[in-house]
Tab-separated table of C-alpha atoms in Angstrom:
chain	number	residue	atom	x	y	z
X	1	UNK	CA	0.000	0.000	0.000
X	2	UNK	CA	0.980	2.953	-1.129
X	3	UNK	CA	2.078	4.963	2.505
X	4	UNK	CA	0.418	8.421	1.355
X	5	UNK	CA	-2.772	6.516	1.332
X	6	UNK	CA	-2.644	5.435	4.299
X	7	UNK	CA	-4.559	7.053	7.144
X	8	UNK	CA	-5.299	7.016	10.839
X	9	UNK	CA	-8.876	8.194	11.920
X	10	UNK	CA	-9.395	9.053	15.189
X	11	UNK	CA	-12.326	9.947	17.545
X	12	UNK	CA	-13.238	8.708	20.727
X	13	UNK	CA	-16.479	6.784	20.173
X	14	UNK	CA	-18.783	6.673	17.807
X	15	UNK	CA	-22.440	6.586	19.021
X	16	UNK	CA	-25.189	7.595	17.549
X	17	UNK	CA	-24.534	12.017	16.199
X	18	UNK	CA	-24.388	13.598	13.168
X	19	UNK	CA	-20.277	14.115	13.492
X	20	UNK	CA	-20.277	10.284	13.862
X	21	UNK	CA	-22.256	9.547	10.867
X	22	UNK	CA	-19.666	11.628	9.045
X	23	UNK	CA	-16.762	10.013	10.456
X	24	UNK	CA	-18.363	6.733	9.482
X	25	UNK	CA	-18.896	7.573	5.923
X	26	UNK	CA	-15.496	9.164	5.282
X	27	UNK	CA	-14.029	6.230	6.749
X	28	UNK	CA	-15.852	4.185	4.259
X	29	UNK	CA	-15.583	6.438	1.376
X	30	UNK	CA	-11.392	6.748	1.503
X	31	UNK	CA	-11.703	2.572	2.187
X	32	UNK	CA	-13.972	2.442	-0.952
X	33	UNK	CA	-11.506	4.490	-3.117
X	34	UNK	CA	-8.260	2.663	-2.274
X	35	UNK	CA	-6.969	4.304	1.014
X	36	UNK	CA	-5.597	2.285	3.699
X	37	UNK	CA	-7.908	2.971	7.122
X	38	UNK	CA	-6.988	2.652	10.308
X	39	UNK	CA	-9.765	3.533	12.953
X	40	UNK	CA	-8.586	4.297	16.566
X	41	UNK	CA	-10.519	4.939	19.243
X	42	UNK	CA	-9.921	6.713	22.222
X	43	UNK	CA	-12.246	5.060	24.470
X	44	UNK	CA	-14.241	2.164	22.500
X	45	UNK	CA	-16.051	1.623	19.048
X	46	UNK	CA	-19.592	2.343	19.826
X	47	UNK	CA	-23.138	1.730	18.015
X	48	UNK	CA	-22.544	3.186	14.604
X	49	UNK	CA	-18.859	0.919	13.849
X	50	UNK	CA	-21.525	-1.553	12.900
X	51	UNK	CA	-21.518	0.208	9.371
X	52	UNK	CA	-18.341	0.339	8.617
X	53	UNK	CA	-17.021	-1.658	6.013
X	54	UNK	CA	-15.269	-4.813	7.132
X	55	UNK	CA	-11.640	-4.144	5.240
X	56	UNK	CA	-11.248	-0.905	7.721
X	57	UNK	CA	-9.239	-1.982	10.888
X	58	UNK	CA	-10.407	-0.557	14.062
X	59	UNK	CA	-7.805	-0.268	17.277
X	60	UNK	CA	-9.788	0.605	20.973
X	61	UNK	CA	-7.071	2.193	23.399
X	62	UNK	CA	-10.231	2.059	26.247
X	63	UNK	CA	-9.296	4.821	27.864
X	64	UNK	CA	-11.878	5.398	30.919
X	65	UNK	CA	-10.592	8.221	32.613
X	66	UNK	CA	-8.237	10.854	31.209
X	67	UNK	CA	-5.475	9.928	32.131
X	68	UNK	CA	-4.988	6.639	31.338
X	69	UNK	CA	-1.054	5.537	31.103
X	70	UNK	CA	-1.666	2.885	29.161
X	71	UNK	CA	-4.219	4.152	27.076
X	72	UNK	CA	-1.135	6.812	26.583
X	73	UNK	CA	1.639	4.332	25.701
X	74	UNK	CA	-0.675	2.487	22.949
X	75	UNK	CA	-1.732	5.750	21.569
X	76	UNK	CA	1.797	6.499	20.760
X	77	UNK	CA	2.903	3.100	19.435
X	78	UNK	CA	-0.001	2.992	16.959
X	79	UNK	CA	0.469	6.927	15.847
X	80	UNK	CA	4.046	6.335	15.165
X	81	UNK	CA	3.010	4.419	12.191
X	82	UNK	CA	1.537	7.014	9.930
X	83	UNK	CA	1.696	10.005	8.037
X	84	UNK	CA	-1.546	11.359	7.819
X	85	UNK	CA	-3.765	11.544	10.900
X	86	UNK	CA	-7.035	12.553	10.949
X	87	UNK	CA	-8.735	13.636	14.224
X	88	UNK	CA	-12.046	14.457	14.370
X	89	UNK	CA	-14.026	16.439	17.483
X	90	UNK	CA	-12.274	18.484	20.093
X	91	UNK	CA	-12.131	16.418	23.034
X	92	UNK	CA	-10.729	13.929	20.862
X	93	UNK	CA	-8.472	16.441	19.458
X	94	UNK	CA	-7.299	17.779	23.004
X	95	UNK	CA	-6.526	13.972	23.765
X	96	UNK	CA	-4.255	13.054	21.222
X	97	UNK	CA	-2.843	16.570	19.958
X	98	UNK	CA	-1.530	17.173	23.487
X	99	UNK	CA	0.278	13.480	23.538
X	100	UNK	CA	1.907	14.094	19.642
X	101	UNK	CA	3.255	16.809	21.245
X	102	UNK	CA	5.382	15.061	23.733
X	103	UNK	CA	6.819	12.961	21.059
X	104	UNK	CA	10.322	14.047	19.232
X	105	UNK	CA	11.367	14.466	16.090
X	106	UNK	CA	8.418	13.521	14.131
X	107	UNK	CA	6.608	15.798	11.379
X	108	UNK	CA	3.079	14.253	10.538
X	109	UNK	CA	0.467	15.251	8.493
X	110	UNK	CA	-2.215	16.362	10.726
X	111	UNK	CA	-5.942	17.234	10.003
X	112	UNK	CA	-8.092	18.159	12.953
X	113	UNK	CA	-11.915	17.978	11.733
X	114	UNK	CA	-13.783	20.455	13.502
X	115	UNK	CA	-17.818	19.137	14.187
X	116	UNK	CA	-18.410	21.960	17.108
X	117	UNK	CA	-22.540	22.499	16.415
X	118	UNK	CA	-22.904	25.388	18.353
X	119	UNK	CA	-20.688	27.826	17.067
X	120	UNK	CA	-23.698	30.675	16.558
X	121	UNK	CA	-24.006	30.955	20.287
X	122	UNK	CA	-20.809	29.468	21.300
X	123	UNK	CA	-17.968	31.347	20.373
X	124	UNK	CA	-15.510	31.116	22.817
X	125	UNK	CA	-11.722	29.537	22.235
X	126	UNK	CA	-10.796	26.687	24.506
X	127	UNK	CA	-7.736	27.342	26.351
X	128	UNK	CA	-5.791	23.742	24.689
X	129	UNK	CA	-6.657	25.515	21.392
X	130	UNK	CA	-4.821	28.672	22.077
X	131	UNK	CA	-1.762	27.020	23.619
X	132	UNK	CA	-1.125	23.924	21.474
X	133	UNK	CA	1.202	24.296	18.921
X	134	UNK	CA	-1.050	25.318	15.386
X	135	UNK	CA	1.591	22.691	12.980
X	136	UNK	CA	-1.483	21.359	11.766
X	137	UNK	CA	-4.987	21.923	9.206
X	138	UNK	CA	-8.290	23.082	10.361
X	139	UNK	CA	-11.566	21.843	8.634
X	140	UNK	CA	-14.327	23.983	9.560
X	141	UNK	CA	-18.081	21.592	8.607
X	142	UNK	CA	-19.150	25.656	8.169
X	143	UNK	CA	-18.536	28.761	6.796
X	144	UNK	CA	-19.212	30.058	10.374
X	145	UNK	CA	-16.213	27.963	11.860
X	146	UNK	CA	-13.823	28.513	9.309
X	147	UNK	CA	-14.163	32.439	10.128
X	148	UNK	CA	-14.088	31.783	13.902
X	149	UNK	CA	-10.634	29.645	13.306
X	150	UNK	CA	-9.265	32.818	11.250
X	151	UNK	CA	-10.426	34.893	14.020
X	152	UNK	CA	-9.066	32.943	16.444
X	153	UNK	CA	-6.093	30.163	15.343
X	154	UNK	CA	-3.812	32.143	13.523
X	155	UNK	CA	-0.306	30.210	12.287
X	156	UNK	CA	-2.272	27.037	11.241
X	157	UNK	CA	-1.112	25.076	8.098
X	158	UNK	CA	-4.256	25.764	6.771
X	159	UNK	CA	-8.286	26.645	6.684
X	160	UNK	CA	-10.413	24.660	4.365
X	161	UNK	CA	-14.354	24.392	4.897
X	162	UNK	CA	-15.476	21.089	4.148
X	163	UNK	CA	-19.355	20.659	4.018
X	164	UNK	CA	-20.723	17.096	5.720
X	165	UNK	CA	-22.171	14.639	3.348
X	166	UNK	CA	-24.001	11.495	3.895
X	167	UNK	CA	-23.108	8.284	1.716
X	168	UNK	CA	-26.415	6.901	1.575
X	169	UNK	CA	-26.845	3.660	-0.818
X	170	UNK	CA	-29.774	3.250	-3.002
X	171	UNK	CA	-29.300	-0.466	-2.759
X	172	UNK	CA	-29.842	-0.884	0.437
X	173	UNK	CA	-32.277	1.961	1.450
X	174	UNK	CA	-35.349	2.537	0.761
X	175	UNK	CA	-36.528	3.999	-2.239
X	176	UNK	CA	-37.698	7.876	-2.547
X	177	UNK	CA	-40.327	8.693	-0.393
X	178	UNK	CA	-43.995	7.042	-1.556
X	179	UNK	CA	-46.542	8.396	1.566
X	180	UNK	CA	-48.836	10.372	-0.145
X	181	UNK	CA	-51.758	12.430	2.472
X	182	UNK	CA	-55.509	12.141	2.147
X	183	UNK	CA	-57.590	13.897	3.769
X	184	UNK	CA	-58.843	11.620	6.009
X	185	UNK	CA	-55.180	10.034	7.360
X	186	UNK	CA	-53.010	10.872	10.165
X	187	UNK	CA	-50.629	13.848	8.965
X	188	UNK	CA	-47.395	11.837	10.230
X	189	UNK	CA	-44.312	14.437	10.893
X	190	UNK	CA	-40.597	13.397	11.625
X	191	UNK	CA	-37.523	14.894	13.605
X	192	UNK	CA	-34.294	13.759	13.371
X	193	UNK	CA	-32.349	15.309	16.606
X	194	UNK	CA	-30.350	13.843	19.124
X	195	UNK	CA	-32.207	14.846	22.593
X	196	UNK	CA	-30.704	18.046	23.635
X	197	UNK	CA	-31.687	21.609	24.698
X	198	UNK	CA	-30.042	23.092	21.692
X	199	UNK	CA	-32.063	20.877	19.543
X	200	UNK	CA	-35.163	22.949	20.813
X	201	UNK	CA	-37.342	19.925	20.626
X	202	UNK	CA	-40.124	21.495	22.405
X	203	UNK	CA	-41.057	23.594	19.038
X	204	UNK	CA	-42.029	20.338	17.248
X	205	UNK	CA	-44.263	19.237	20.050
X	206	UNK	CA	-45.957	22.885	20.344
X	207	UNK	CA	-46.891	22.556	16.674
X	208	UNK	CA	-48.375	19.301	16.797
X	209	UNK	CA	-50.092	20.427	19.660
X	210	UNK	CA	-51.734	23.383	17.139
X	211	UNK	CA	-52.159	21.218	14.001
X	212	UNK	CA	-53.526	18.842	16.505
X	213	UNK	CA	-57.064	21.516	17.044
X	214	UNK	CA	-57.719	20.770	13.291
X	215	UNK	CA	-56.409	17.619	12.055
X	216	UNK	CA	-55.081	14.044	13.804
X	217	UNK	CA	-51.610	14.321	13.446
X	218	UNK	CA	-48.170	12.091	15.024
X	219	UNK	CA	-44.510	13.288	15.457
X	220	UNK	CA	-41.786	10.305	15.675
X	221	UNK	CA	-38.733	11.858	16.853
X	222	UNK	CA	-35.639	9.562	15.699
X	223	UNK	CA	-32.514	10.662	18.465
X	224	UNK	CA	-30.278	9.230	21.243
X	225	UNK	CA	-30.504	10.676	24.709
X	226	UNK	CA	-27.294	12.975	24.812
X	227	UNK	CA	-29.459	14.953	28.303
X	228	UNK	CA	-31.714	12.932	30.365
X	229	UNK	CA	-32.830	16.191	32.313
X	230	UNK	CA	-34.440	17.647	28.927
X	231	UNK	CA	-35.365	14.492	27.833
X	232	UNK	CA	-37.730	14.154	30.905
X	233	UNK	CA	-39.161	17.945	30.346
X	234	UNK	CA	-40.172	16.918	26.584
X	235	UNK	CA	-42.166	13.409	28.036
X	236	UNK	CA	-42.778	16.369	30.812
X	237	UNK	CA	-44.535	18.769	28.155
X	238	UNK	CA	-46.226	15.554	26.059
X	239	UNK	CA	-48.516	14.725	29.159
X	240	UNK	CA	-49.028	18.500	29.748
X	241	UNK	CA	-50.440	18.700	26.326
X	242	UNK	CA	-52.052	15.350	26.529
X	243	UNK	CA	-50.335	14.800	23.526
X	244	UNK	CA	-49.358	10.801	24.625
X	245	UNK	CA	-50.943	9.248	21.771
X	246	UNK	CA	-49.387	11.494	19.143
X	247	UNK	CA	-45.695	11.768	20.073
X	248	UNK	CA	-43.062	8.708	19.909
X	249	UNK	CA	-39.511	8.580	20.443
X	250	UNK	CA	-37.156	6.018	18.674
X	251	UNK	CA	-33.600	6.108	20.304
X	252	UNK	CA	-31.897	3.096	18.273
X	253	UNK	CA	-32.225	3.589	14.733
X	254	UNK	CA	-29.566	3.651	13.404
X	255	UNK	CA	-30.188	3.759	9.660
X	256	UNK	CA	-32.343	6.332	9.099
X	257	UNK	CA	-33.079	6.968	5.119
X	258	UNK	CA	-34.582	3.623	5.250
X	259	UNK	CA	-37.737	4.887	7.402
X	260	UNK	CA	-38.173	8.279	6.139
X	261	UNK	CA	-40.942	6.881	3.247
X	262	UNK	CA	-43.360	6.421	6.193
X	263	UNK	CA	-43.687	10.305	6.611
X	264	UNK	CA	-45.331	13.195	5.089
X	265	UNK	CA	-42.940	15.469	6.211
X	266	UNK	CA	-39.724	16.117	8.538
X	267	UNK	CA	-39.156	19.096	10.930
X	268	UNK	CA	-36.028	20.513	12.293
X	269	UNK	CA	-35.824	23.198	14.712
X	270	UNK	CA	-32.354	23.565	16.288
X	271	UNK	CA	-31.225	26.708	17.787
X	272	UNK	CA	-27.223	26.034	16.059
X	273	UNK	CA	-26.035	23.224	13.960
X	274	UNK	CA	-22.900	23.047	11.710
X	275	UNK	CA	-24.967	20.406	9.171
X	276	UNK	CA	-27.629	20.074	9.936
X	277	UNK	CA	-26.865	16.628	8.081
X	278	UNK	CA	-30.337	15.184	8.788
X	279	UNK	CA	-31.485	18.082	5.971
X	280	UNK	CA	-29.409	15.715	3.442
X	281	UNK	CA	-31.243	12.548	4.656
X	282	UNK	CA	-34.229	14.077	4.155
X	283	UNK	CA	-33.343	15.585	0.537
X	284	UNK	CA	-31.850	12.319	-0.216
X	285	UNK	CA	-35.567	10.513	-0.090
X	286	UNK	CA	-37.628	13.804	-1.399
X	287	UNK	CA	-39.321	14.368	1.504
X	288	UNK	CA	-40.520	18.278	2.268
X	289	UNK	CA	-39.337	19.489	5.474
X	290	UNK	CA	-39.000	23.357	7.438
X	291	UNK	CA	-36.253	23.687	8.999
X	292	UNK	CA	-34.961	26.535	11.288
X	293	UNK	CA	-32.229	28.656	9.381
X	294	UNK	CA	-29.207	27.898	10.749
X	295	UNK	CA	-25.922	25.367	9.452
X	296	UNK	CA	-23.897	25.369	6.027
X	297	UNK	CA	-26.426	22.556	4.502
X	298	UNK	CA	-29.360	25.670	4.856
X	299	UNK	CA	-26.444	27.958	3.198
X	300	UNK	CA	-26.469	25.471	0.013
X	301	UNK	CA	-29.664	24.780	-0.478
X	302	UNK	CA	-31.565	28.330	0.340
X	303	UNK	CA	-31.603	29.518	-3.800
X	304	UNK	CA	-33.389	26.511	-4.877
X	305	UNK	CA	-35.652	25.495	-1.717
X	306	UNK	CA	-36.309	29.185	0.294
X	307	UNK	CA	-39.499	27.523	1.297
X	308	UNK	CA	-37.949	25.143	3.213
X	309	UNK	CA	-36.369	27.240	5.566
X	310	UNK	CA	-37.629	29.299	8.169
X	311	UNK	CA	-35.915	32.017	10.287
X	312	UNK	CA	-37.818	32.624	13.761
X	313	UNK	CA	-40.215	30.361	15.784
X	314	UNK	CA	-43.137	31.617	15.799
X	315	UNK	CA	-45.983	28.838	15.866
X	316	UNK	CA	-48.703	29.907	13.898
X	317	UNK	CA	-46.025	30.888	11.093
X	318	UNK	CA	-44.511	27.067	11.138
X	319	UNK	CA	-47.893	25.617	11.396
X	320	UNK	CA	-49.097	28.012	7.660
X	321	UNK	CA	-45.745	27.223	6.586
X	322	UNK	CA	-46.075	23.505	7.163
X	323	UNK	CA	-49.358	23.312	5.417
X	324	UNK	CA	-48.568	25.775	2.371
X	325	UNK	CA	-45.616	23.422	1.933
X	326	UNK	CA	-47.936	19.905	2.352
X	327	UNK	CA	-50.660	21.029	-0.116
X	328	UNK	CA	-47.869	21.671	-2.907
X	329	UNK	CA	-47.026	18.841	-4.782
X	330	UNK	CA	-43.404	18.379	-4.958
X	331	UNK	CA	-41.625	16.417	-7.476
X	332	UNK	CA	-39.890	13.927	-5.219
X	333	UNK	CA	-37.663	12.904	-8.073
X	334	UNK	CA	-36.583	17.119	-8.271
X	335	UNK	CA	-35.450	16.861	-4.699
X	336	UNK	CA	-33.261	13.714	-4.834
X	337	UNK	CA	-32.050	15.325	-8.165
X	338	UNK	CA	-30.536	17.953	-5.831
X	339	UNK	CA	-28.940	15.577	-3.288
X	340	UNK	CA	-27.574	14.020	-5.981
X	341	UNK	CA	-25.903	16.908	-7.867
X	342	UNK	CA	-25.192	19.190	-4.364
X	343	UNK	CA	-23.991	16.239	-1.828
X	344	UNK	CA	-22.161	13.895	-4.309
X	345	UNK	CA	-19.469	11.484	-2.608
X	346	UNK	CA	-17.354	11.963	-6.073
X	347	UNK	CA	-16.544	15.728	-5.156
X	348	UNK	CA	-16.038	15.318	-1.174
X	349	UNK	CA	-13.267	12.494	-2.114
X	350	UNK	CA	-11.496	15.371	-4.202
X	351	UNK	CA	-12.086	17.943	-1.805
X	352	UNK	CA	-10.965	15.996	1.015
X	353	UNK	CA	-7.946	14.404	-0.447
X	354	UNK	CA	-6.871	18.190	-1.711
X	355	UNK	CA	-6.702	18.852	2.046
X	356	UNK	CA	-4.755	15.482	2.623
X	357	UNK	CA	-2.127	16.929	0.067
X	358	UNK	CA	-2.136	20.438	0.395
């Protein structure tokens, strides 16, 4: 194997998040095109490794508390033996930035991979960022973190902004979204969100809670528990609203294109996302969806879909919104025409592999 195609990945774990799924597809994507993948984790492999592709090897240093010696000894045999190492979310950066440090006389190639979601109301530089040394490229998932790293992280190798994608195969997902509305059926929404305060959750359940004065309606909100506090306060507001029988959660799915033909429509409503990458999913099946108007996959595809996107959260204008949108009748086949030509695994490769390189 040719050495500058080989490459160490590293995060700490990958459960169920959007900076996950792109890990996981990246992984598979560079394995798919000829690159040599190693996968180390910091702590251990998690729910998603279950779709990587079985030629990628995967290394655990399970490393339960920070600072674990021996974690710290394997961690620097393995990264010895590349060139190229990629390291994706901070933490994970901190980790194993901090350690290459320590070690002499070598030069790699280092790419730290910069997920942070809440950059619009998080702004603030983490003290290992300002003092470790900057030998190494930034990749900002937004326009909005690749201007808060030039703000911020001057002397790096280099900026390069480096929108998510999701490799979603048509031969094993389900086809483009079929669920057509009658009058008479259940107008069934979806939300794909990780349960967090950020995500602003409570918006979706408000406007089923309007819709629900004129028409029988059901959310299923598709997420793993990342805060169990505002986790209880949704269930909390759902038996406020008596709204039992038309709110689910579904905290294990882990592949979800292949359920989104059973809706009418998706919702998002975070506060600050650098994707959202759920907004591809949903493209990538033609399903219609409003979404709050924030994260670089809003930036792409606000010329061609403005009606998609909404910028405050005001109730009664999501609920006209929703339903201007629902009596429409979208060409499905337009929408995954989109995906295809905006989110296309052909141009990350060359994008990524330019920053590889550069």
């Amino acid at each position: 194997m040719n050495k500058e195609k080989k490459v160490l990945q590293i995060i700490s774990r990958l459960d169920s998040g959007g900076a996950e799924k792109v890990f996981v597809d990246i992984c598979n994507i560079l394995n798919k095109n000829g690159y040599d993948v190693t996968i180390l984790y910091t702590r251990s492999p998690g729910e998603l490794s279950r779709l990587l592709s079985n030629e990628i090897t995967q290394i655990s240093l399970d490393r339960n508390f920070r600072f674990n010696f021996l974690a710290i000894l394997n961690f620097i045999g393995i990264v010895r033996n590349y060139k190229t190492v990629h390291i994706h979310l901070r933490n994970t950066f901190f980790f194993a930035k901090t350690i290459m440090s320590l070690i002499p006389k070598r030069n790699w190639n280092v790419v730290f991979h910069d997920h942070f979601g809440t950059i619009d109301i998080d702004k603030k530089v983490p003290f290992l960022l300002k003092v470790l040394k900057k030998d190494y490229k930034y990749i900002g998932v937004s326009e909005t973190l690749c201007s808060w790293a030039h703000d911020n992280l001057s002397g790096l190798k280099g900026i390069f902004n480096l929108p998510n994608i999701r490799l979603i195969d048509e031969k094993t997902d389900y086809e483009i979204s079929t669920c057509e509305l009658t009058k008479q059926d259940t107008l069934k929404f979806v939300q794909v969100s990780n349960i967090h305060p950020v995500k602003n959750i409570e918006h979706s359940i408000n406007i089923i809670a309007e819709i629900r004065k004129t028409k029988n309606v059901h959310l299923t909100i598709y997420g793993f528990i990342a805060n169990k506090d505002y986790y209880n306060e949704l269930i909390r507001l759902i038996q406020t609203l008596e709204l039992y029988d038309h709110v689910k959660f579904i905290h294990n799915e882990l592949n979800i294109p292949s359920v989104l033909s059973y809706y009418h429509f998706g919702l998002y409503t975070s506060k600050s996302e650098s994707g959202p990458l759920v907004l591809i999913e949903y493209l990538s099946r033609g399903l219609p969806f409003l979404s709050f108007n924030t994260g670089e996959v809003v930036k792409q595809l606000i010329n061609e879909y403005p009606q998609f996107i909404i910028d405050n959260y005001d109730i009664k204008q999501w609920v006209d919104c929703i339903f201007t949108l629902i009596n429409k009748n979208y060409d499905k086949k337009k929408i995954v025409k989109y995906y295809n030509d905006n989110f296309s695994e052909s141009k990350y490769l060359k994008r990524l592999i330019s920053i590889y390189d550069y």
